[in-house]
Amino acid sequence: MREFLAKKYSSLRRCTSGNTVLLVALGLPALLGATGYGVDTAQMYMWQRELQHAVDQAAVGGAWAKAYDANANYQTRANQEFYANQQFTNDSGAPQVSLANYDGGNQNSVLVQASVTRTLPFSGLLINHATTVVARAQAAFASGNKYNACLITLKEDGTTFQIGGNATVIANCGLGALSCDDNAITIGGSASVTTTSIATCGTVDVPEANRAAVSEHVSGLSDAYSDIPIPVPDASTATRTYACAGKGNNKSANLLPGKYVGGIVVKCATTFAAGIYYIDGGTFDLSTNDPVVGTNVLFVLRKGATLKLGGQGGNGSINLTPMQASNFLGTPYQSDAARLSKMLFIEDKTGVSSPVSHTINGNSNLIIQGVLYLPNGNIKINGNSGTSSALCFQISAYTLDISGSAYLKTLCDYDASTELGTTAGGVRLIG
């Protein structure tokens, strides 16, 4: 019996047929653990990558909203971008979106933070505990600038806007020039200029007192009215002439809308009825000492017609206001009524080969509102001229020269004056 047991023990000791099963049994927990860890790691990495991309896009989107408009609802924009970039982590809940300081700035970046809590397939079974993935992104922004002006020159080269002599200009609504050359705007002599903004594509030569208002080399400036439809006479437009009725100091002229060939030279107290006046060539001369009144009027200068304002001494005055948007209803210009209602004078340069000279001169008493849009006009304002009324008027002309003892005052609000252009801000993902 002893010999039998010894043989069996020896035989079992030499047998290796069960080693594989044993080794597999011993290594199976480690094998399953490694596989499960790999699956969990891949799953967690996918969640992390998508969540990070979502907060990156949210931060950039919110920052661009602030760059274009300081008052924009950047949080709404950030949330839109966040949810638009989620698929597997769309149950993460709302992100935390706020402004943060960056690089010495004040509230100049958008910070977005988000998290998602999920149970991983393998480790969740073992430890019965969910895993939280957190992502954070920050994007800095630089605000763009919006430029407005009520006195604008449209010529794109050379010195186009000059103020000199003893001229006084009060226009807090801004000065602007589209010229990209040096000294696009110059203020010299003993001229006095009060304004909040002087913007140009080129450079300026202005007194030190005005330097704080200057923005040079501004890109993207443009003529806001370049595409405005200019009214033209049709078959129903009556051709009319200017004539005074009565004698002596009682002479007067009551004009109706229509086409005036060869211009108008005011020679007595003149009233313009509401409507559109087409000045076909010649001179539109309002420079006498006779009072001129026109309510809800629009003057279209055609075929090289020149404008002359001034010389309103004594009891003379010029009192003109533009048409209302409602006046254009039922006309071919109804869709542009809001823009045309801003115009008092508008120049049609069709068929005119060279710029036209316009003058505001003498002892003017101007009470005017609206826009003088003269894209082909060189306007010269000199002498004891201009307006001291508390009204808003704007000038957009080819060039503008204000000299002598001119006094020009317009009280348009900066935000309501003509838009010159907007420069885009910048955005950078910083974390």
PDB file of N, CA and C in Angstrom, residues 152-162 301 304-309 347 349 352-361 372-382 395-402:
ATOM      1  N   ILE A 152     -18.817 114.649 -42.370  1.00  0.00           N
ATOM      2  CA  ILE A 152     -18.047 113.575 -43.002  1.00  0.00           C
ATOM      3  C   ILE A 152     -17.605 113.996 -44.399  1.00  0.00           C
ATOM      4  N   THR A 153     -16.362 113.640 -44.733  1.00  0.00           N
ATOM      5  CA  THR A 153     -15.902 113.815 -46.112  1.00  0.00           C
ATOM      6  C   THR A 153     -15.706 112.438 -46.739  1.00  0.00           C
ATOM      7  N   LEU A 154     -16.094 112.328 -48.013  1.00  0.00           N
ATOM      8  CA  LEU A 154     -16.177 111.039 -48.679  1.00  0.00           C
ATOM      9  C   LEU A 154     -15.052 110.767 -49.667  1.00  0.00           C
ATOM     10  N   LYS A 155     -14.311 111.778 -50.051  1.00  0.00           N
ATOM     11  CA  LYS A 155     -13.188 111.589 -50.971  1.00  0.00           C
ATOM     12  C   LYS A 155     -12.156 110.688 -50.292  1.00  0.00           C
ATOM     13  N   GLU A 156     -11.641 109.715 -51.029  1.00  0.00           N
ATOM     14  CA  GLU A 156     -10.828 108.674 -50.407  1.00  0.00           C
ATOM     15  C   GLU A 156      -9.332 108.924 -50.481  1.00  0.00           C
ATOM     16  N   ASP A 157      -8.908 110.084 -50.922  1.00  0.00           N
ATOM     17  CA  ASP A 157      -7.484 110.402 -50.923  1.00  0.00           C
ATOM     18  C   ASP A 157      -7.295 111.902 -50.718  1.00  0.00           C
ATOM     19  N   GLY A 158      -6.092 112.233 -50.236  1.00  0.00           N
ATOM     20  CA  GLY A 158      -5.752 113.634 -50.023  1.00  0.00           C
ATOM     21  C   GLY A 158      -6.320 114.206 -48.736  1.00  0.00           C
ATOM     22  N   THR A 159      -6.044 115.492 -48.525  1.00  0.00           N
ATOM     23  CA  THR A 159      -6.624 116.223 -47.403  1.00  0.00           C
ATOM     24  C   THR A 159      -8.030 116.639 -47.804  1.00  0.00           C
ATOM     25  N   THR A 160      -9.023 116.123 -47.127  1.00  0.00           N
ATOM     26  CA  THR A 160     -10.408 116.326 -47.559  1.00  0.00           C
ATOM     27  C   THR A 160     -11.241 117.141 -46.578  1.00  0.00           C
ATOM     28  N   PHE A 161     -10.762 117.272 -45.357  1.00  0.00           N
ATOM     29  CA  PHE A 161     -11.535 117.967 -44.317  1.00  0.00           C
ATOM     30  C   PHE A 161     -10.609 118.983 -43.669  1.00  0.00           C
ATOM     31  N   GLN A 162     -10.878 120.280 -43.934  1.00  0.00           N
ATOM     32  CA  GLN A 162     -10.018 121.330 -43.404  1.00  0.00           C
ATOM     33  C   GLN A 162     -10.831 122.317 -42.570  1.00  0.00           C
ATOM     34  N   LEU A 301     -30.411 117.727 -56.023  1.00  0.00           N
ATOM     35  CA  LEU A 301     -29.558 118.509 -56.919  1.00  0.00           C
ATOM     36  C   LEU A 301     -29.093 117.603 -58.052  1.00  0.00           C
ATOM     37  N   GLY A 304     -25.334 118.637 -62.087  1.00  0.00           N
ATOM     38  CA  GLY A 304     -24.293 119.574 -61.684  1.00  0.00           C
ATOM     39  C   GLY A 304     -24.801 120.820 -60.991  1.00  0.00           C
ATOM     40  N   ALA A 305     -26.026 120.819 -60.504  1.00  0.00           N
ATOM     41  CA  ALA A 305     -26.569 121.987 -59.804  1.00  0.00           C
ATOM     42  C   ALA A 305     -25.731 122.306 -58.572  1.00  0.00           C
ATOM     43  N   THR A 306     -25.512 123.590 -58.316  1.00  0.00           N
ATOM     44  CA  THR A 306     -24.737 124.017 -57.163  1.00  0.00           C
ATOM     45  C   THR A 306     -25.657 124.611 -56.098  1.00  0.00           C
ATOM     46  N   LEU A 307     -25.236 124.480 -54.857  1.00  0.00           N
ATOM     47  CA  LEU A 307     -26.007 124.987 -53.725  1.00  0.00           C
ATOM     48  C   LEU A 307     -25.289 126.172 -53.109  1.00  0.00           C
ATOM     49  N   LYS A 308     -26.061 127.222 -52.826  1.00  0.00           N
ATOM     50  CA  LYS A 308     -25.488 128.404 -52.185  1.00  0.00           C
ATOM     51  C   LYS A 308     -26.405 128.838 -51.050  1.00  0.00           C
ATOM     52  N   LEU A 309     -25.874 128.761 -49.847  1.00  0.00           N
ATOM     53  CA  LEU A 309     -26.593 129.209 -48.657  1.00  0.00           C
ATOM     54  C   LEU A 309     -25.826 130.367 -48.043  1.00  0.00           C
ATOM     55  N   GLU A 347     -27.587 114.838 -53.494  1.00  0.00           N
ATOM     56  CA  GLU A 347     -26.979 115.144 -54.785  1.00  0.00           C
ATOM     57  C   GLU A 347     -26.959 113.906 -55.675  1.00  0.00           C
ATOM     58  N   LYS A 349     -25.201 112.564 -58.771  1.00  0.00           N
ATOM     59  CA  LYS A 349     -24.025 112.875 -59.575  1.00  0.00           C
ATOM     60  C   LYS A 349     -24.014 112.133 -60.908  1.00  0.00           C
ATOM     61  N   VAL A 352     -22.341 113.551 -64.180  1.00  0.00           N
ATOM     62  CA  VAL A 352     -21.498 114.703 -63.828  1.00  0.00           C
ATOM     63  C   VAL A 352     -20.062 114.206 -63.705  1.00  0.00           C
ATOM     64  N   SER A 353     -19.164 114.779 -64.509  1.00  0.00           N
ATOM     65  CA  SER A 353     -17.807 114.244 -64.608  1.00  0.00           C
ATOM     66  C   SER A 353     -16.849 114.746 -63.542  1.00  0.00           C
ATOM     67  N   SER A 354     -17.126 115.858 -62.905  1.00  0.00           N
ATOM     68  CA  SER A 354     -16.197 116.424 -61.920  1.00  0.00           C
ATOM     69  C   SER A 354     -16.970 116.954 -60.720  1.00  0.00           C
ATOM     70  N   PRO A 355     -16.303 117.090 -59.587  1.00  0.00           N
ATOM     71  CA  PRO A 355     -16.981 117.593 -58.392  1.00  0.00           C
ATOM     72  C   PRO A 355     -17.564 118.987 -58.590  1.00  0.00           C
ATOM     73  N   VAL A 356     -18.606 119.270 -57.823  1.00  0.00           N
ATOM     74  CA  VAL A 356     -19.327 120.543 -57.891  1.00  0.00           C
ATOM     75  C   VAL A 356     -19.036 121.332 -56.623  1.00  0.00           C
ATOM     76  N   SER A 357     -18.934 122.658 -56.751  1.00  0.00           N
ATOM     77  CA  SER A 357     -18.637 123.522 -55.603  1.00  0.00           C
ATOM     78  C   SER A 357     -19.929 124.057 -54.996  1.00  0.00           C
ATOM     79  N   HIS A 358     -20.061 123.886 -53.682  1.00  0.00           N
ATOM     80  CA  HIS A 358     -21.198 124.411 -52.933  1.00  0.00           C
ATOM     81  C   HIS A 358     -20.672 125.371 -51.863  1.00  0.00           C
ATOM     82  N   THR A 359     -21.484 126.375 -51.510  1.00  0.00           N
ATOM     83  CA  THR A 359     -21.015 127.402 -50.589  1.00  0.00           C
ATOM     84  C   THR A 359     -22.051 127.712 -49.516  1.00  0.00           C
ATOM     85  N   ILE A 360     -21.565 127.793 -48.300  1.00  0.00           N
ATOM     86  CA  ILE A 360     -22.353 128.365 -47.196  1.00  0.00           C
ATOM     87  C   ILE A 360     -21.553 129.578 -46.750  1.00  0.00           C
ATOM     88  N   ASN A 361     -22.077 130.753 -46.998  1.00  0.00           N
ATOM     89  CA  ASN A 361     -21.254 131.957 -46.924  1.00  0.00           C
ATOM     90  C   ASN A 361     -22.030 133.123 -46.336  1.00  0.00           C
ATOM     91  N   LEU A 372     -27.388 116.831 -45.267  1.00  0.00           N
ATOM     92  CA  LEU A 372     -26.960 117.362 -46.549  1.00  0.00           C
ATOM     93  C   LEU A 372     -26.012 116.331 -47.144  1.00  0.00           C
ATOM     94  N   TYR A 373     -26.532 115.499 -48.049  1.00  0.00           N
ATOM     95  CA  TYR A 373     -25.727 114.433 -48.637  1.00  0.00           C
ATOM     96  C   TYR A 373     -25.302 114.866 -50.033  1.00  0.00           C
ATOM     97  N   LEU A 374     -24.031 115.291 -50.131  1.00  0.00           N
ATOM     98  CA  LEU A 374     -23.491 115.841 -51.367  1.00  0.00           C
ATOM     99  C   LEU A 374     -22.223 115.072 -51.740  1.00  0.00           C
ATOM    100  N   PRO A 375     -22.359 113.850 -52.231  1.00  0.00           N
ATOM    101  CA  PRO A 375     -21.194 112.988 -52.477  1.00  0.00           C
ATOM    102  C   PRO A 375     -20.290 113.476 -53.592  1.00  0.00           C
ATOM    103  N   ASN A 376     -20.754 114.436 -54.388  1.00  0.00           N
ATOM    104  CA  ASN A 376     -19.938 114.989 -55.457  1.00  0.00           C
ATOM    105  C   ASN A 376     -19.652 116.466 -55.213  1.00  0.00           C
ATOM    106  N   GLY A 377     -19.825 116.895 -53.972  1.00  0.00           N
ATOM    107  CA  GLY A 377     -19.740 118.316 -53.672  1.00  0.00           C
ATOM    108  C   GLY A 377     -18.569 118.712 -52.802  1.00  0.00           C
ATOM    109  N   ASN A 378     -17.857 119.746 -53.230  1.00  0.00           N
ATOM    110  CA  ASN A 378     -16.844 120.396 -52.392  1.00  0.00           C
ATOM    111  C   ASN A 378     -17.543 121.550 -51.681  1.00  0.00           C
ATOM    112  N   ILE A 379     -17.739 121.413 -50.377  1.00  0.00           N
ATOM    113  CA  ILE A 379     -18.457 122.445 -49.627  1.00  0.00           C
ATOM    114  C   ILE A 379     -17.464 123.370 -48.949  1.00  0.00           C
ATOM    115  N   LYS A 380     -17.680 124.669 -49.162  1.00  0.00           N
ATOM    116  CA  LYS A 380     -16.854 125.680 -48.500  1.00  0.00           C
ATOM    117  C   LYS A 380     -17.753 126.501 -47.583  1.00  0.00           C
ATOM    118  N   ILE A 381     -17.390 126.515 -46.325  1.00  0.00           N
ATOM    119  CA  ILE A 381     -18.129 127.296 -45.322  1.00  0.00           C
ATOM    120  C   ILE A 381     -17.176 128.369 -44.815  1.00  0.00           C
ATOM    121  N   ASN A 382     -17.497 129.626 -45.078  1.00  0.00           N
ATOM    122  CA  ASN A 382     -16.609 130.686 -44.620  1.00  0.00           C
ATOM    123  C   ASN A 382     -17.390 131.940 -44.256  1.00  0.00           C
ATOM    124  N   ILE A 395     -23.712 116.744 -42.391  1.00  0.00           N
ATOM    125  CA  ILE A 395     -23.172 116.971 -43.724  1.00  0.00           C
ATOM    126  C   ILE A 395     -22.277 115.796 -44.096  1.00  0.00           C
ATOM    127  N   SER A 396     -22.581 115.157 -45.230  1.00  0.00           N
ATOM    128  CA  SER A 396     -21.697 114.163 -45.837  1.00  0.00           C
ATOM    129  C   SER A 396     -21.392 114.667 -47.239  1.00  0.00           C
ATOM    130  N   ALA A 397     -20.152 115.098 -47.455  1.00  0.00           N
ATOM    131  CA  ALA A 397     -19.784 115.715 -48.725  1.00  0.00           C
ATOM    132  C   ALA A 397     -18.465 115.154 -49.227  1.00  0.00           C
ATOM    133  N   TYR A 398     -18.184 115.418 -50.502  1.00  0.00           N
ATOM    134  CA  TYR A 398     -16.929 114.965 -51.099  1.00  0.00           C
ATOM    135  C   TYR A 398     -15.754 115.551 -50.319  1.00  0.00           C
ATOM    136  N   THR A 399     -15.742 116.865 -50.146  1.00  0.00           N
ATOM    137  CA  THR A 399     -14.762 117.528 -49.281  1.00  0.00           C
ATOM    138  C   THR A 399     -15.460 118.621 -48.489  1.00  0.00           C
ATOM    139  N   LEU A 400     -14.798 119.077 -47.444  1.00  0.00           N
ATOM    140  CA  LEU A 400     -15.372 120.094 -46.574  1.00  0.00           C
ATOM    141  C   LEU A 400     -14.268 121.041 -46.126  1.00  0.00           C
ATOM    142  N   ASP A 401     -14.488 122.342 -46.351  1.00  0.00           N
ATOM    143  CA  ASP A 401     -13.505 123.370 -45.993  1.00  0.00           C
ATOM    144  C   ASP A 401     -14.225 124.432 -45.177  1.00  0.00           C
ATOM    145  N   ILE A 402     -13.883 124.516 -43.897  1.00  0.00           N
ATOM    146  CA  ILE A 402     -14.509 125.479 -42.988  1.00  0.00           C
ATOM    147  C   ILE A 402     -13.437 126.485 -42.582  1.00  0.00           C
TER     148      ILE A 402
END
